[in-house]
Every structure is written in C-alpha cells, then in structure tokens.
mmCIF file of C-alpha atoms and ligand atoms in Angstrom:
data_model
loop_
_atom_site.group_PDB
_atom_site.id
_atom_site.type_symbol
_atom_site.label_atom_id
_atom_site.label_comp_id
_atom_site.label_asym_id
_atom_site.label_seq_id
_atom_site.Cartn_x
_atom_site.Cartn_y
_atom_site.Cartn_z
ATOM 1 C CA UNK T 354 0.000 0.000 0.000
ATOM 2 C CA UNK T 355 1.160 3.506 -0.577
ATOM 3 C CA UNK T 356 1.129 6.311 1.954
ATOM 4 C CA UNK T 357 -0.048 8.664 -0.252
ATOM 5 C CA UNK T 358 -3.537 7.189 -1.531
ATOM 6 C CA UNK T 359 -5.566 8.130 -4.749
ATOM 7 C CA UNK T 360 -2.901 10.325 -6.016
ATOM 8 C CA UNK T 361 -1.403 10.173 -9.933
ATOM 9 C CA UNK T 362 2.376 11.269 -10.100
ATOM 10 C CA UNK T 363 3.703 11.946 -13.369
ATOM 11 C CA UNK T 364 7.116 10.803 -13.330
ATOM 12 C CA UNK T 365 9.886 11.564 -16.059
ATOM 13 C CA UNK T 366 12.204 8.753 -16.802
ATOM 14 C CA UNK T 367 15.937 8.890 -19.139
ATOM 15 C CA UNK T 368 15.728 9.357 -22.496
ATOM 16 C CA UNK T 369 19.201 7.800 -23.118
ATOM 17 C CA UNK T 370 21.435 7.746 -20.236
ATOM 18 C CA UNK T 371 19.541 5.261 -17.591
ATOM 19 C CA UNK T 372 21.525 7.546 -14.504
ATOM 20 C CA UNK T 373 19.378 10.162 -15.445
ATOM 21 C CA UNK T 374 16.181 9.483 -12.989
ATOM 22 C CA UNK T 375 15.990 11.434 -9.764
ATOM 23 C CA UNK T 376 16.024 9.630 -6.547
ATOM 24 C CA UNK T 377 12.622 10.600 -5.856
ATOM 25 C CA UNK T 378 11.637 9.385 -9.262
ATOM 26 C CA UNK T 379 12.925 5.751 -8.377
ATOM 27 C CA UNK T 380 11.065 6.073 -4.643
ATOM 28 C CA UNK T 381 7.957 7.001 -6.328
ATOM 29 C CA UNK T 382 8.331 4.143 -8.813
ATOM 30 C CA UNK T 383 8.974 1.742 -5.550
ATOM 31 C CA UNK T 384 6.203 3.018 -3.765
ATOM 32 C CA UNK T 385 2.847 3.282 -6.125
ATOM 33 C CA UNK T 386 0.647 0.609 -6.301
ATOM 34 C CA UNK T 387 0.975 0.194 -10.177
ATOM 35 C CA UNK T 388 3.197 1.870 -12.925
ATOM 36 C CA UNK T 389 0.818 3.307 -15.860
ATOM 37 C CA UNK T 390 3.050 2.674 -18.909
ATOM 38 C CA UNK T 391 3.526 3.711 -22.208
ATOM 39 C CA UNK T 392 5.040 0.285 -23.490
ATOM 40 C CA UNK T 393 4.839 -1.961 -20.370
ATOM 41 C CA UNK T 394 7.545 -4.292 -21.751
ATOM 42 C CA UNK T 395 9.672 -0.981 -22.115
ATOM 43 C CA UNK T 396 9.556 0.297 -18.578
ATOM 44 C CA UNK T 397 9.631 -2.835 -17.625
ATOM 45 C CA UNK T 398 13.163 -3.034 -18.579
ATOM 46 C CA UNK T 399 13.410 0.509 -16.864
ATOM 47 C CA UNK T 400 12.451 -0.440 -13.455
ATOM 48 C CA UNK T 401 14.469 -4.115 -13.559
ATOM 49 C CA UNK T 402 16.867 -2.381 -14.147
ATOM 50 C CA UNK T 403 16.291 -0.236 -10.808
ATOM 51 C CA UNK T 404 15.195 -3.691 -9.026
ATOM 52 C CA UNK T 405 12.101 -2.184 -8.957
ATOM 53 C CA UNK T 406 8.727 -4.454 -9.147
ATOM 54 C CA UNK T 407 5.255 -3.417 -9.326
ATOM 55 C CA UNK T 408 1.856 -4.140 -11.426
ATOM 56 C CA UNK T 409 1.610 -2.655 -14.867
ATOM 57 C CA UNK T 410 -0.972 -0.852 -16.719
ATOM 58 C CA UNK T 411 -0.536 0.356 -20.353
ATOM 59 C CA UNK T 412 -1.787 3.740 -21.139
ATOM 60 C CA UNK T 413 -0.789 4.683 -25.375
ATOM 61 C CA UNK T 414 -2.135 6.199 -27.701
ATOM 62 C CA UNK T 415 -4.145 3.304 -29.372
ATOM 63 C CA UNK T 416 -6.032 3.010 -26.030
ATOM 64 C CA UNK T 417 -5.873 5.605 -24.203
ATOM 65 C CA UNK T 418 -9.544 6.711 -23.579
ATOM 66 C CA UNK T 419 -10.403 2.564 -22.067
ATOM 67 C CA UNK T 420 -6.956 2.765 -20.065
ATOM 68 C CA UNK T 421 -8.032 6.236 -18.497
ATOM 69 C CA UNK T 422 -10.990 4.941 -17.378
ATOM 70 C CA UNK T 423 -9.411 2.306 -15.931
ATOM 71 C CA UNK T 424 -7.247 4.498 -14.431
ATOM 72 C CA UNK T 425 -9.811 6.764 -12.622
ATOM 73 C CA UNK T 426 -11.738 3.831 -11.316
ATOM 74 C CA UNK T 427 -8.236 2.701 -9.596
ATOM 75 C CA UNK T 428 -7.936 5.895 -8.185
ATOM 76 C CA UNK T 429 -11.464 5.875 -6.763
ATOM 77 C CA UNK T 430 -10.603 2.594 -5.057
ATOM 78 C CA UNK T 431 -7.934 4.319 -3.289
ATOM 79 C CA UNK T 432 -5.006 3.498 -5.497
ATOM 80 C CA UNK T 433 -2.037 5.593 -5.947
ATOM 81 C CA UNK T 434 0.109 5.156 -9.497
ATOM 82 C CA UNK T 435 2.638 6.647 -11.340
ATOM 83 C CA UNK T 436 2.430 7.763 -15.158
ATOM 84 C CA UNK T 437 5.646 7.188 -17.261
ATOM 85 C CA UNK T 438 6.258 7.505 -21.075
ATOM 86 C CA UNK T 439 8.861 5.837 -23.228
ATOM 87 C CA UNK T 440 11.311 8.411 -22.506
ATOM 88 C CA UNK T 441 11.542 11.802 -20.758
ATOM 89 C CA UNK T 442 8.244 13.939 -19.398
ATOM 90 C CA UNK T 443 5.199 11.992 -20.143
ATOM 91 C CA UNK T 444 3.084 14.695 -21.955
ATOM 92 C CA UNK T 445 5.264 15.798 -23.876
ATOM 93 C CA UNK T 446 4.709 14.304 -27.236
ATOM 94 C CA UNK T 447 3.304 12.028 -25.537
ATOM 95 C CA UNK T 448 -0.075 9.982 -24.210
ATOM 96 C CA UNK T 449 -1.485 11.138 -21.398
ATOM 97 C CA UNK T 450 -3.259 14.438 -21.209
ATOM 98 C CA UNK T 451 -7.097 13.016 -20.992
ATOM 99 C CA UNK T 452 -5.989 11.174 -18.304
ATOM 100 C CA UNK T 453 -4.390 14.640 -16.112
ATOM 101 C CA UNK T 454 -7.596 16.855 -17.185
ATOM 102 C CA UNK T 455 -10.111 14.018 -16.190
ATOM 103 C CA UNK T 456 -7.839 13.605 -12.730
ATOM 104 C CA UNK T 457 -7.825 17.221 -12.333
ATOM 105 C CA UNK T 458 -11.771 17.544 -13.404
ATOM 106 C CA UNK T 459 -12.369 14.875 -10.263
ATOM 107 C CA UNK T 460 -9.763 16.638 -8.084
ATOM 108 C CA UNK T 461 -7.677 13.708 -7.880
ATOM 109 C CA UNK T 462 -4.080 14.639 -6.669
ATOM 110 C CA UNK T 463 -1.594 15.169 -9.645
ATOM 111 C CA UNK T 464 1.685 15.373 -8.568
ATOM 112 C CA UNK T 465 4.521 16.277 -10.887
ATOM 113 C CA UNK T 466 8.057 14.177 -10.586
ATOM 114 C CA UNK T 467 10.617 16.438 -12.908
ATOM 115 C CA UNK T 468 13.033 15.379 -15.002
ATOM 116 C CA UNK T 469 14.657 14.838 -18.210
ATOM 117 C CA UNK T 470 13.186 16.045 -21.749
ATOM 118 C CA UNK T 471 14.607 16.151 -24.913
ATOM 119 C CA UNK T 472 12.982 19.544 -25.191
ATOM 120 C CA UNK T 473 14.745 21.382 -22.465
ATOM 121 C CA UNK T 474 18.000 19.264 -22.625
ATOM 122 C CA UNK T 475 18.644 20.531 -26.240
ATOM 123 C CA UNK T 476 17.367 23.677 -25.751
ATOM 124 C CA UNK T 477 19.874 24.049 -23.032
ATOM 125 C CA UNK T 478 23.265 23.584 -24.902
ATOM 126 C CA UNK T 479 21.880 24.668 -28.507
ATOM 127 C CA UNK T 480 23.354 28.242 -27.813
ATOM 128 C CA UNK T 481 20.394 30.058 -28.834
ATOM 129 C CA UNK T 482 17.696 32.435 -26.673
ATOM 130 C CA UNK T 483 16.000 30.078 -24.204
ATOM 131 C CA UNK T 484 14.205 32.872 -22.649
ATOM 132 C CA UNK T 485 11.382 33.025 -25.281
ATOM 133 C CA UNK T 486 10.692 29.573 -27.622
ATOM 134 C CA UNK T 487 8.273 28.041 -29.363
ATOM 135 C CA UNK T 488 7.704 24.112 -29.117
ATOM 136 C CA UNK T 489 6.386 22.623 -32.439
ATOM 137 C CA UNK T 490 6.807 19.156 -31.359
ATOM 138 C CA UNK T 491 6.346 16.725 -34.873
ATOM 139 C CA UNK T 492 6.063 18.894 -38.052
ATOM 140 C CA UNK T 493 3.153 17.055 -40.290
ATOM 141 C CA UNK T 494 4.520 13.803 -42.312
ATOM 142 C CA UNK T 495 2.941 14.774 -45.310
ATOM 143 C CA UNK T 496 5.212 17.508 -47.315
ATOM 144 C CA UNK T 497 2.395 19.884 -48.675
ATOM 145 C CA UNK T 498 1.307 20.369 -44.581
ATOM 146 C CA UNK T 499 4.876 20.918 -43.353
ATOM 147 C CA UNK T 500 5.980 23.574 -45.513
ATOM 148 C CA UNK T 501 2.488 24.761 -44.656
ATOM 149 C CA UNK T 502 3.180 25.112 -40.913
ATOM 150 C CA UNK T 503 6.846 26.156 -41.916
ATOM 151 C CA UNK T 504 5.675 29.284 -43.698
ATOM 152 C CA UNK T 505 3.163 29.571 -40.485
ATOM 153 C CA UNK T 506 6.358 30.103 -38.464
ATOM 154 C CA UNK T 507 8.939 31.827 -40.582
ATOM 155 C CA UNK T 508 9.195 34.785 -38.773
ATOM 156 C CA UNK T 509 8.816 35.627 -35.312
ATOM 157 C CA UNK T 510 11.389 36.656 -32.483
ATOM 158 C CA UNK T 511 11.049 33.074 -30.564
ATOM 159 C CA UNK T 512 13.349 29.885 -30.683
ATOM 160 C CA UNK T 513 11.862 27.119 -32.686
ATOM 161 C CA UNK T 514 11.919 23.794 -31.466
ATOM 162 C CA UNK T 515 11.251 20.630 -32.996
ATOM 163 C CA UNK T 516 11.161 17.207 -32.322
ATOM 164 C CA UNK T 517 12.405 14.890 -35.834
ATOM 165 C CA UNK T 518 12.723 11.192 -36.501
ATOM 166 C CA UNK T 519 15.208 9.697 -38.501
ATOM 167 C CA UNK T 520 12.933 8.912 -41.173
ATOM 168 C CA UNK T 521 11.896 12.803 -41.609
ATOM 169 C CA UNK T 522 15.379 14.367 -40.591
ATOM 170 C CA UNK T 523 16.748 15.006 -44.535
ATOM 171 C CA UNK T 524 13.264 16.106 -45.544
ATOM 172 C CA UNK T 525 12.784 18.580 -43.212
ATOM 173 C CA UNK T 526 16.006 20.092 -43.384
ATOM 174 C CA UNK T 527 15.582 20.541 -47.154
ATOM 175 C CA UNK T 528 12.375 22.066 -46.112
ATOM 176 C CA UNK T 529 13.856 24.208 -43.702
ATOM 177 C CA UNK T 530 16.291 25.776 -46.451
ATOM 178 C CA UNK T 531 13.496 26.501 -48.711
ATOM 179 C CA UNK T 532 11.307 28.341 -46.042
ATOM 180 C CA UNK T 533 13.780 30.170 -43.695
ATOM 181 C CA UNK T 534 16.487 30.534 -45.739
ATOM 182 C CA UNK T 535 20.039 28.788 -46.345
ATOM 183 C CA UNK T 536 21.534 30.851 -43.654
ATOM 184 C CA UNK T 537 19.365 31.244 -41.136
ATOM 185 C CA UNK T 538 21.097 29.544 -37.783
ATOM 186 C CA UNK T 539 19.782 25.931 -37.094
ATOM 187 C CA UNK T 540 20.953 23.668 -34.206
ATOM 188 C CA UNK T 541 20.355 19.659 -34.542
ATOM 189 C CA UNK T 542 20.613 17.803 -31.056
ATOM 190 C CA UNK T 543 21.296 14.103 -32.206
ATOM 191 C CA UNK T 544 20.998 11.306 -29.643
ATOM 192 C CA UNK T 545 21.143 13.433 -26.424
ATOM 193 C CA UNK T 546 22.423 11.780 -22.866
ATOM 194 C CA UNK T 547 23.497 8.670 -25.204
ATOM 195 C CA UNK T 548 26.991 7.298 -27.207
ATOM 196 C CA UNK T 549 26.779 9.121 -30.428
ATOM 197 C CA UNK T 550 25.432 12.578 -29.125
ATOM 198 C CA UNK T 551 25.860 15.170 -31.461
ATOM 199 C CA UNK T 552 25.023 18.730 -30.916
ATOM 200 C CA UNK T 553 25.777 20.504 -34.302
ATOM 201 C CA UNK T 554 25.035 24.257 -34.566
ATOM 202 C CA UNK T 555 25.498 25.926 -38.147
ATOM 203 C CA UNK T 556 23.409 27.903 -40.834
ATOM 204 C CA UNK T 557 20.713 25.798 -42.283
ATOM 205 C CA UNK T 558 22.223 25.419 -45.739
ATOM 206 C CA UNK T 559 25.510 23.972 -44.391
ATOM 207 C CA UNK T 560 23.998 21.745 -41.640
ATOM 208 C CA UNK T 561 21.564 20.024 -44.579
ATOM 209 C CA UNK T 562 25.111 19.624 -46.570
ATOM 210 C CA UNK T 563 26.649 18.024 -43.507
ATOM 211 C CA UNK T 564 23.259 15.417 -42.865
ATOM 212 C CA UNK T 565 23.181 14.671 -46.585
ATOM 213 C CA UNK T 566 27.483 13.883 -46.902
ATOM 214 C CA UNK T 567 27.235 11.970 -43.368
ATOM 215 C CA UNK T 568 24.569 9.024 -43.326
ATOM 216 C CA UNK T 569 25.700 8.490 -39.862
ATOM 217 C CA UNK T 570 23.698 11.945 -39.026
ATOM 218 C CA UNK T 571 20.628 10.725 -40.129
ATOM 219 C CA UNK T 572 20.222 7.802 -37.248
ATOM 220 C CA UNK T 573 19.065 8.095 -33.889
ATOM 221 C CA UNK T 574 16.445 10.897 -32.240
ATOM 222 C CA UNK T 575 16.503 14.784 -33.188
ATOM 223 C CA UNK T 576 15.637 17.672 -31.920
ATOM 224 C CA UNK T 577 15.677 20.294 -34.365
ATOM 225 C CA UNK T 578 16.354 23.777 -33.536
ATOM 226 C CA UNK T 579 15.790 27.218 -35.195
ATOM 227 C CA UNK T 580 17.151 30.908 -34.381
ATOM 228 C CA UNK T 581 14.035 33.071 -34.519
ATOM 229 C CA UNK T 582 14.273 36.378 -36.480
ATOM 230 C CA UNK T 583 14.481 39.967 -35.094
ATOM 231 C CA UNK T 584 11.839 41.710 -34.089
ATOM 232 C CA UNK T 585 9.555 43.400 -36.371
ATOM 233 C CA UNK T 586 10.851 47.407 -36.447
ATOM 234 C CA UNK T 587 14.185 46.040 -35.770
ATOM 235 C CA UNK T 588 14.669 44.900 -40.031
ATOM 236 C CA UNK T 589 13.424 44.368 -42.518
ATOM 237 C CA UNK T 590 11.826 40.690 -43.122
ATOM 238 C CA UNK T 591 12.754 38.822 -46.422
ATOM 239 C CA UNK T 592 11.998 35.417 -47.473
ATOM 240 C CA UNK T 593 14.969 34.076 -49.780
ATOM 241 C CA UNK T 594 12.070 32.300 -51.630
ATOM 242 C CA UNK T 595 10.327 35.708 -52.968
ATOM 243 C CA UNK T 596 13.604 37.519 -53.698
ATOM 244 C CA UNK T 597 14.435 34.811 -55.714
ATOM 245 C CA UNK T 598 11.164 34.851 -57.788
ATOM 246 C CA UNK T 599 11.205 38.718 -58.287
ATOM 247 C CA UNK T 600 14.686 38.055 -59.684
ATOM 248 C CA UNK T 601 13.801 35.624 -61.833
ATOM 249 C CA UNK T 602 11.647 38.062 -63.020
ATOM 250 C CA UNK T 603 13.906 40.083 -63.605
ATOM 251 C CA UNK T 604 17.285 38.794 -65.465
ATOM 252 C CA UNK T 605 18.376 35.264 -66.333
ATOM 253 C CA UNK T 606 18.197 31.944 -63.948
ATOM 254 C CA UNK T 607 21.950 31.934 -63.095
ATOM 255 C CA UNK T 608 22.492 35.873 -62.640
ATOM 256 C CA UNK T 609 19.116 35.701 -60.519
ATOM 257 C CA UNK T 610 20.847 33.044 -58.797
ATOM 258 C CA UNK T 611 23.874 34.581 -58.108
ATOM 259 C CA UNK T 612 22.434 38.220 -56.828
ATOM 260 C CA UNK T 613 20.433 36.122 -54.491
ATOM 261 C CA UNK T 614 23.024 34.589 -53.095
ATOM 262 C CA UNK T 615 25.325 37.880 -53.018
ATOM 263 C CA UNK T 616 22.198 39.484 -51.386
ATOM 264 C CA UNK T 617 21.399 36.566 -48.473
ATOM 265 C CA UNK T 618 24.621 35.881 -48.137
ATOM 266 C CA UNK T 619 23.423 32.205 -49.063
ATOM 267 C CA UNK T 620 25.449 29.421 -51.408
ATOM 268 C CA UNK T 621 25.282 29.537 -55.053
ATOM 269 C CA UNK T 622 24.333 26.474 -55.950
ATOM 270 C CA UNK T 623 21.748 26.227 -53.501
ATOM 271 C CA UNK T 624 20.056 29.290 -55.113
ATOM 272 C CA UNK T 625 20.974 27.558 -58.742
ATOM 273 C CA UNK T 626 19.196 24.854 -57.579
ATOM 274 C CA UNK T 627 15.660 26.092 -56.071
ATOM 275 C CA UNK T 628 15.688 28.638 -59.060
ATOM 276 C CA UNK T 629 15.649 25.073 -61.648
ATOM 277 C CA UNK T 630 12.915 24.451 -59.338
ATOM 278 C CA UNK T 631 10.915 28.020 -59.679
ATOM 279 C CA UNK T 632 10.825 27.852 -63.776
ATOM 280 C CA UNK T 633 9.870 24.007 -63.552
ATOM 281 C CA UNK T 634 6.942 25.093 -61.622
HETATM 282 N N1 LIG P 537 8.441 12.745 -23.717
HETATM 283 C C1 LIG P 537 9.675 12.900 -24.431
HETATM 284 C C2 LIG P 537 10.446 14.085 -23.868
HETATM 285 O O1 LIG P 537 10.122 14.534 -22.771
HETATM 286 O O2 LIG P 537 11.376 14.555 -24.508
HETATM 287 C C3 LIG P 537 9.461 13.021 -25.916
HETATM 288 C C4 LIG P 537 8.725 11.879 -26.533
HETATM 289 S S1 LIG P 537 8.554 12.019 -28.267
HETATM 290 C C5 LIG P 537 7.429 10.720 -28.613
HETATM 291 C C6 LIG P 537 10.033 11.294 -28.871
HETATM 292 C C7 LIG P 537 10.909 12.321 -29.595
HETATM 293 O O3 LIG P 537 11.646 13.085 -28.647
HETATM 294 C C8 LIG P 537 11.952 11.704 -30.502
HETATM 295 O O4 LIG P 537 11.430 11.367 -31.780
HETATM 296 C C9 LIG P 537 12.967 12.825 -30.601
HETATM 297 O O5 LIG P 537 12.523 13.808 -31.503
HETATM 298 C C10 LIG P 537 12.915 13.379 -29.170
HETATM 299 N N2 LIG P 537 13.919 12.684 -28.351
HETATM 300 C C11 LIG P 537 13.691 11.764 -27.400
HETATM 301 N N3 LIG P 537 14.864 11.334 -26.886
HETATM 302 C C12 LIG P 537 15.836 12.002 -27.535
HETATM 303 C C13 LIG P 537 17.258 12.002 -27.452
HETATM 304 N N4 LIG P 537 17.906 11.200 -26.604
HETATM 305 N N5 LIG P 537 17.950 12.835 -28.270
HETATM 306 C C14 LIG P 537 17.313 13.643 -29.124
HETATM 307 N N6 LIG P 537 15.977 13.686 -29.249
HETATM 308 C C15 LIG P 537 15.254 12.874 -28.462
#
C-alpha cells in the first residue's frame, strides 16, 4: 500500500542515459501501487533495471480513452500510481493528457516528478535564446502540410523547437532551407544523454550539406532547432524564396541566382538549384 492514496504522479524517466532518474523518481516508482506505462515491456526493462517491481498498466495512444478509465476507477478505489512515457516527461509528445484533465476535473491529486526532456536538454546547450521559444513538437509527415506550418512560423522573435525522426530528418532540413532561408542559424541535437550525441550548430544550408554527406547523421532521435528572427521594427523581413522569384523576373536563372546569393549571403548552388525548381513550376 502507498502512503499517499488516490494520487497520480507523473514521473519523467531517461531518455538515453539510464543515470538520469531522480532519486525521488525511483522512490515514487517503488512506492505506487501500479506503474501506468507507455510500453509496459519498455519500462519494464526501466524499473528491472532499478530492481524495482510493481503491477503494470498500459496507457498509449491506441487506447488511451479505455486505459483512463481504468485508471480513474483505480484511483477511486484508493489506489495511488505513477504515469511514465517511453522516454523523458510523459506529456510531452506524448499519451497522457485526458488522463491529467479528467484527474484534475475529479480533483484527484496530480503530482509532478521532474526530469529529463529532450525539449529542455537541447534547448539548453543549442546556444540560442531560451528565454522566449516556441515548441512545435512533430512537423506534419505529409510535405504539402509541413511547408504549410513552416511558412506559419517563418518569422517571429522566438526559438523554434522541434522534435524529428530519422525517417523525416533530410526532408525537413531541405524544407527548412526553402522556407527560412540557407543561412538562417539551425541547431540539430542528435541522440542526447546517449553514445553518439551530437550537438551541431550551423546555418541551415551547411547543416543540410553536412546530414546529406554523413549518413551516420541521419540515425538516432533529433531535436531540431531554429534561431528566430528579429523583431519586427528592428529589419526588414525577407523570405529568400520571394527575392528569388522577383529576380527571376527580372534577369536570367543563373544571374538571378547569383544576386540572391550575393544578397542573403546564401550558397550559389543552392540558389541555382531552387531557381531550376521556380521555372519548372
Ligand atoms: N516525452 C519525451 C520528452 O520529454 O522529450 C518526448 C517523446 S517524443 C514521442 C520522442 C521524440 O523526442 C523523438 O522522436 C525525438 O525527436 C525526441 N527525443 C527523445 N529522446 C531524444 C534524445 N535522446 N535525443 C534527441 N531527441 C530525443
């Protein structure tokens, strides 16, 4: 039995290195009487490996609404349990805000266990302002509705922050040049807290070079990174995209191509390229 009865903690776990739980995370974990999980056989592995043994309940995405009624009816027997995700802050990205409203609708206790998250952990060496960001979490799979959110976000004053899987990384990137620019400042946090961590800050243009001449760059977890732009009154907002067009307009592909590169300060045969692009279209 726990001491502290009918309460839900929300408890972070690693999301790489398994020394990164708190000690009150692992006393928590000892003391509920059941672990709501994202992937049971996951934590599983989490909490052998902290000798830890208690009942399971999964909670994901593909049940959540049965599994959070499940969970409130344990709570109303007296229960006390503790939420975990795959990795990091459960919430984040991941299942289990129903479950927190419908605690908090009922006045159950909800009691927060801090920790790791990719979020915060690569916003915290990426070298860009933390005090104002923007978390984007997954940009859309489907091209047309990522450049659409993109352009949604293309200027503003705030950090941009991403989360990217290996699958997307490339594709986004090369979206990323086309919307905000080759050299707007872009930070990709590779495999955080684990062996092949990579924290690579650069201008957009260059870092897509880098991911597309190293395969190696494209495996593991991302979080992606953007500078934000100045404040409105403080320039004057461009997109590389529409000087490009207006030049094109203007004089022939490669001279177009080579002002707007002189102008943005971009590479040459980036704007060669995406101008090939502009008279295809
Ligand atoms: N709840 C987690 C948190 O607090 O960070 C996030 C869960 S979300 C489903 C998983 C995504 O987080 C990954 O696809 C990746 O974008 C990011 N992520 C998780 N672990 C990471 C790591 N070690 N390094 C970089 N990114 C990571």
């Amino acid at each position: 039995m726990s001491n502290d009865s009918a309460c839900l903690y929300i408890v972070s776990t690693p999301i790489g290195n398994l020394d990164d739980i708190t000690l009150r995370a692992i006393e928590v974990l000892r003391r509920v009487d059941r672990v709501v999980a994202e992937d049971t056989r996951h934590t599983r592995r989490l909490l052998d490996h902290l000798g830890i043994a208690r009942p399971m309940l999964a909670l994901h995405e593909h049940n959540e609404d049965d599994a959070t009624a499940r969970v409130l009816s344990l709570l109303e027997t007296g229960e006390s349990l503790a939420l975990v995700s795959d990795a990091g802050t459960p919430l984040i990205n991941d299942p289990g805000f129903p479950l927190v409203r419908a605690c908090r609708e009922r006045s159950f206790k909800v009691v927060p266990i801090p920790g790791v998250s990719a979020l915060v952990a690569a916003l915290s060496v990426s070298g860009l302002p933390t005090d104002h960001f923007r978390f984007e979490g997954f940009l859309p799979r489907k091209q047309a509705a990522r450049m659409a959110q993109l352009q949604s976000l293309s200027h503003g004053p705030a950090t941009l922050v991403f989360y990217e899987s290996s699958h997307r990384i490339l594709a986004t990137l090369e979206d990323m040049v086309e919307v905000f620019g080759p050299q707007r400042i872009g930070v990709m946090a590779r495999e955080l807290t684990k062996l092949h961590e990579t924290v690579k800050s650069a201008p957009l243009g260059d870092l897509l070079a880098w991911v597309e001449a190293d395969e190696n760059q494209r495996k593991g977890e991302f979080v992606l990174l953007l500078a934000g732009t100045e404040t409105a009154g403080d320039s004057v907002q461009i997109s590389t995209d529409s000087l490009l067009r207006t030049l094109l307009e203007e004089m022939p592909l490669k001279q177009a191509a080579h002002l707007a590169a002189r102008i943005s300060g971009g590479k040459k045969n980036l704007f060669y390229q995406r101008a090939l692009e502009i008279n295809d279209d």
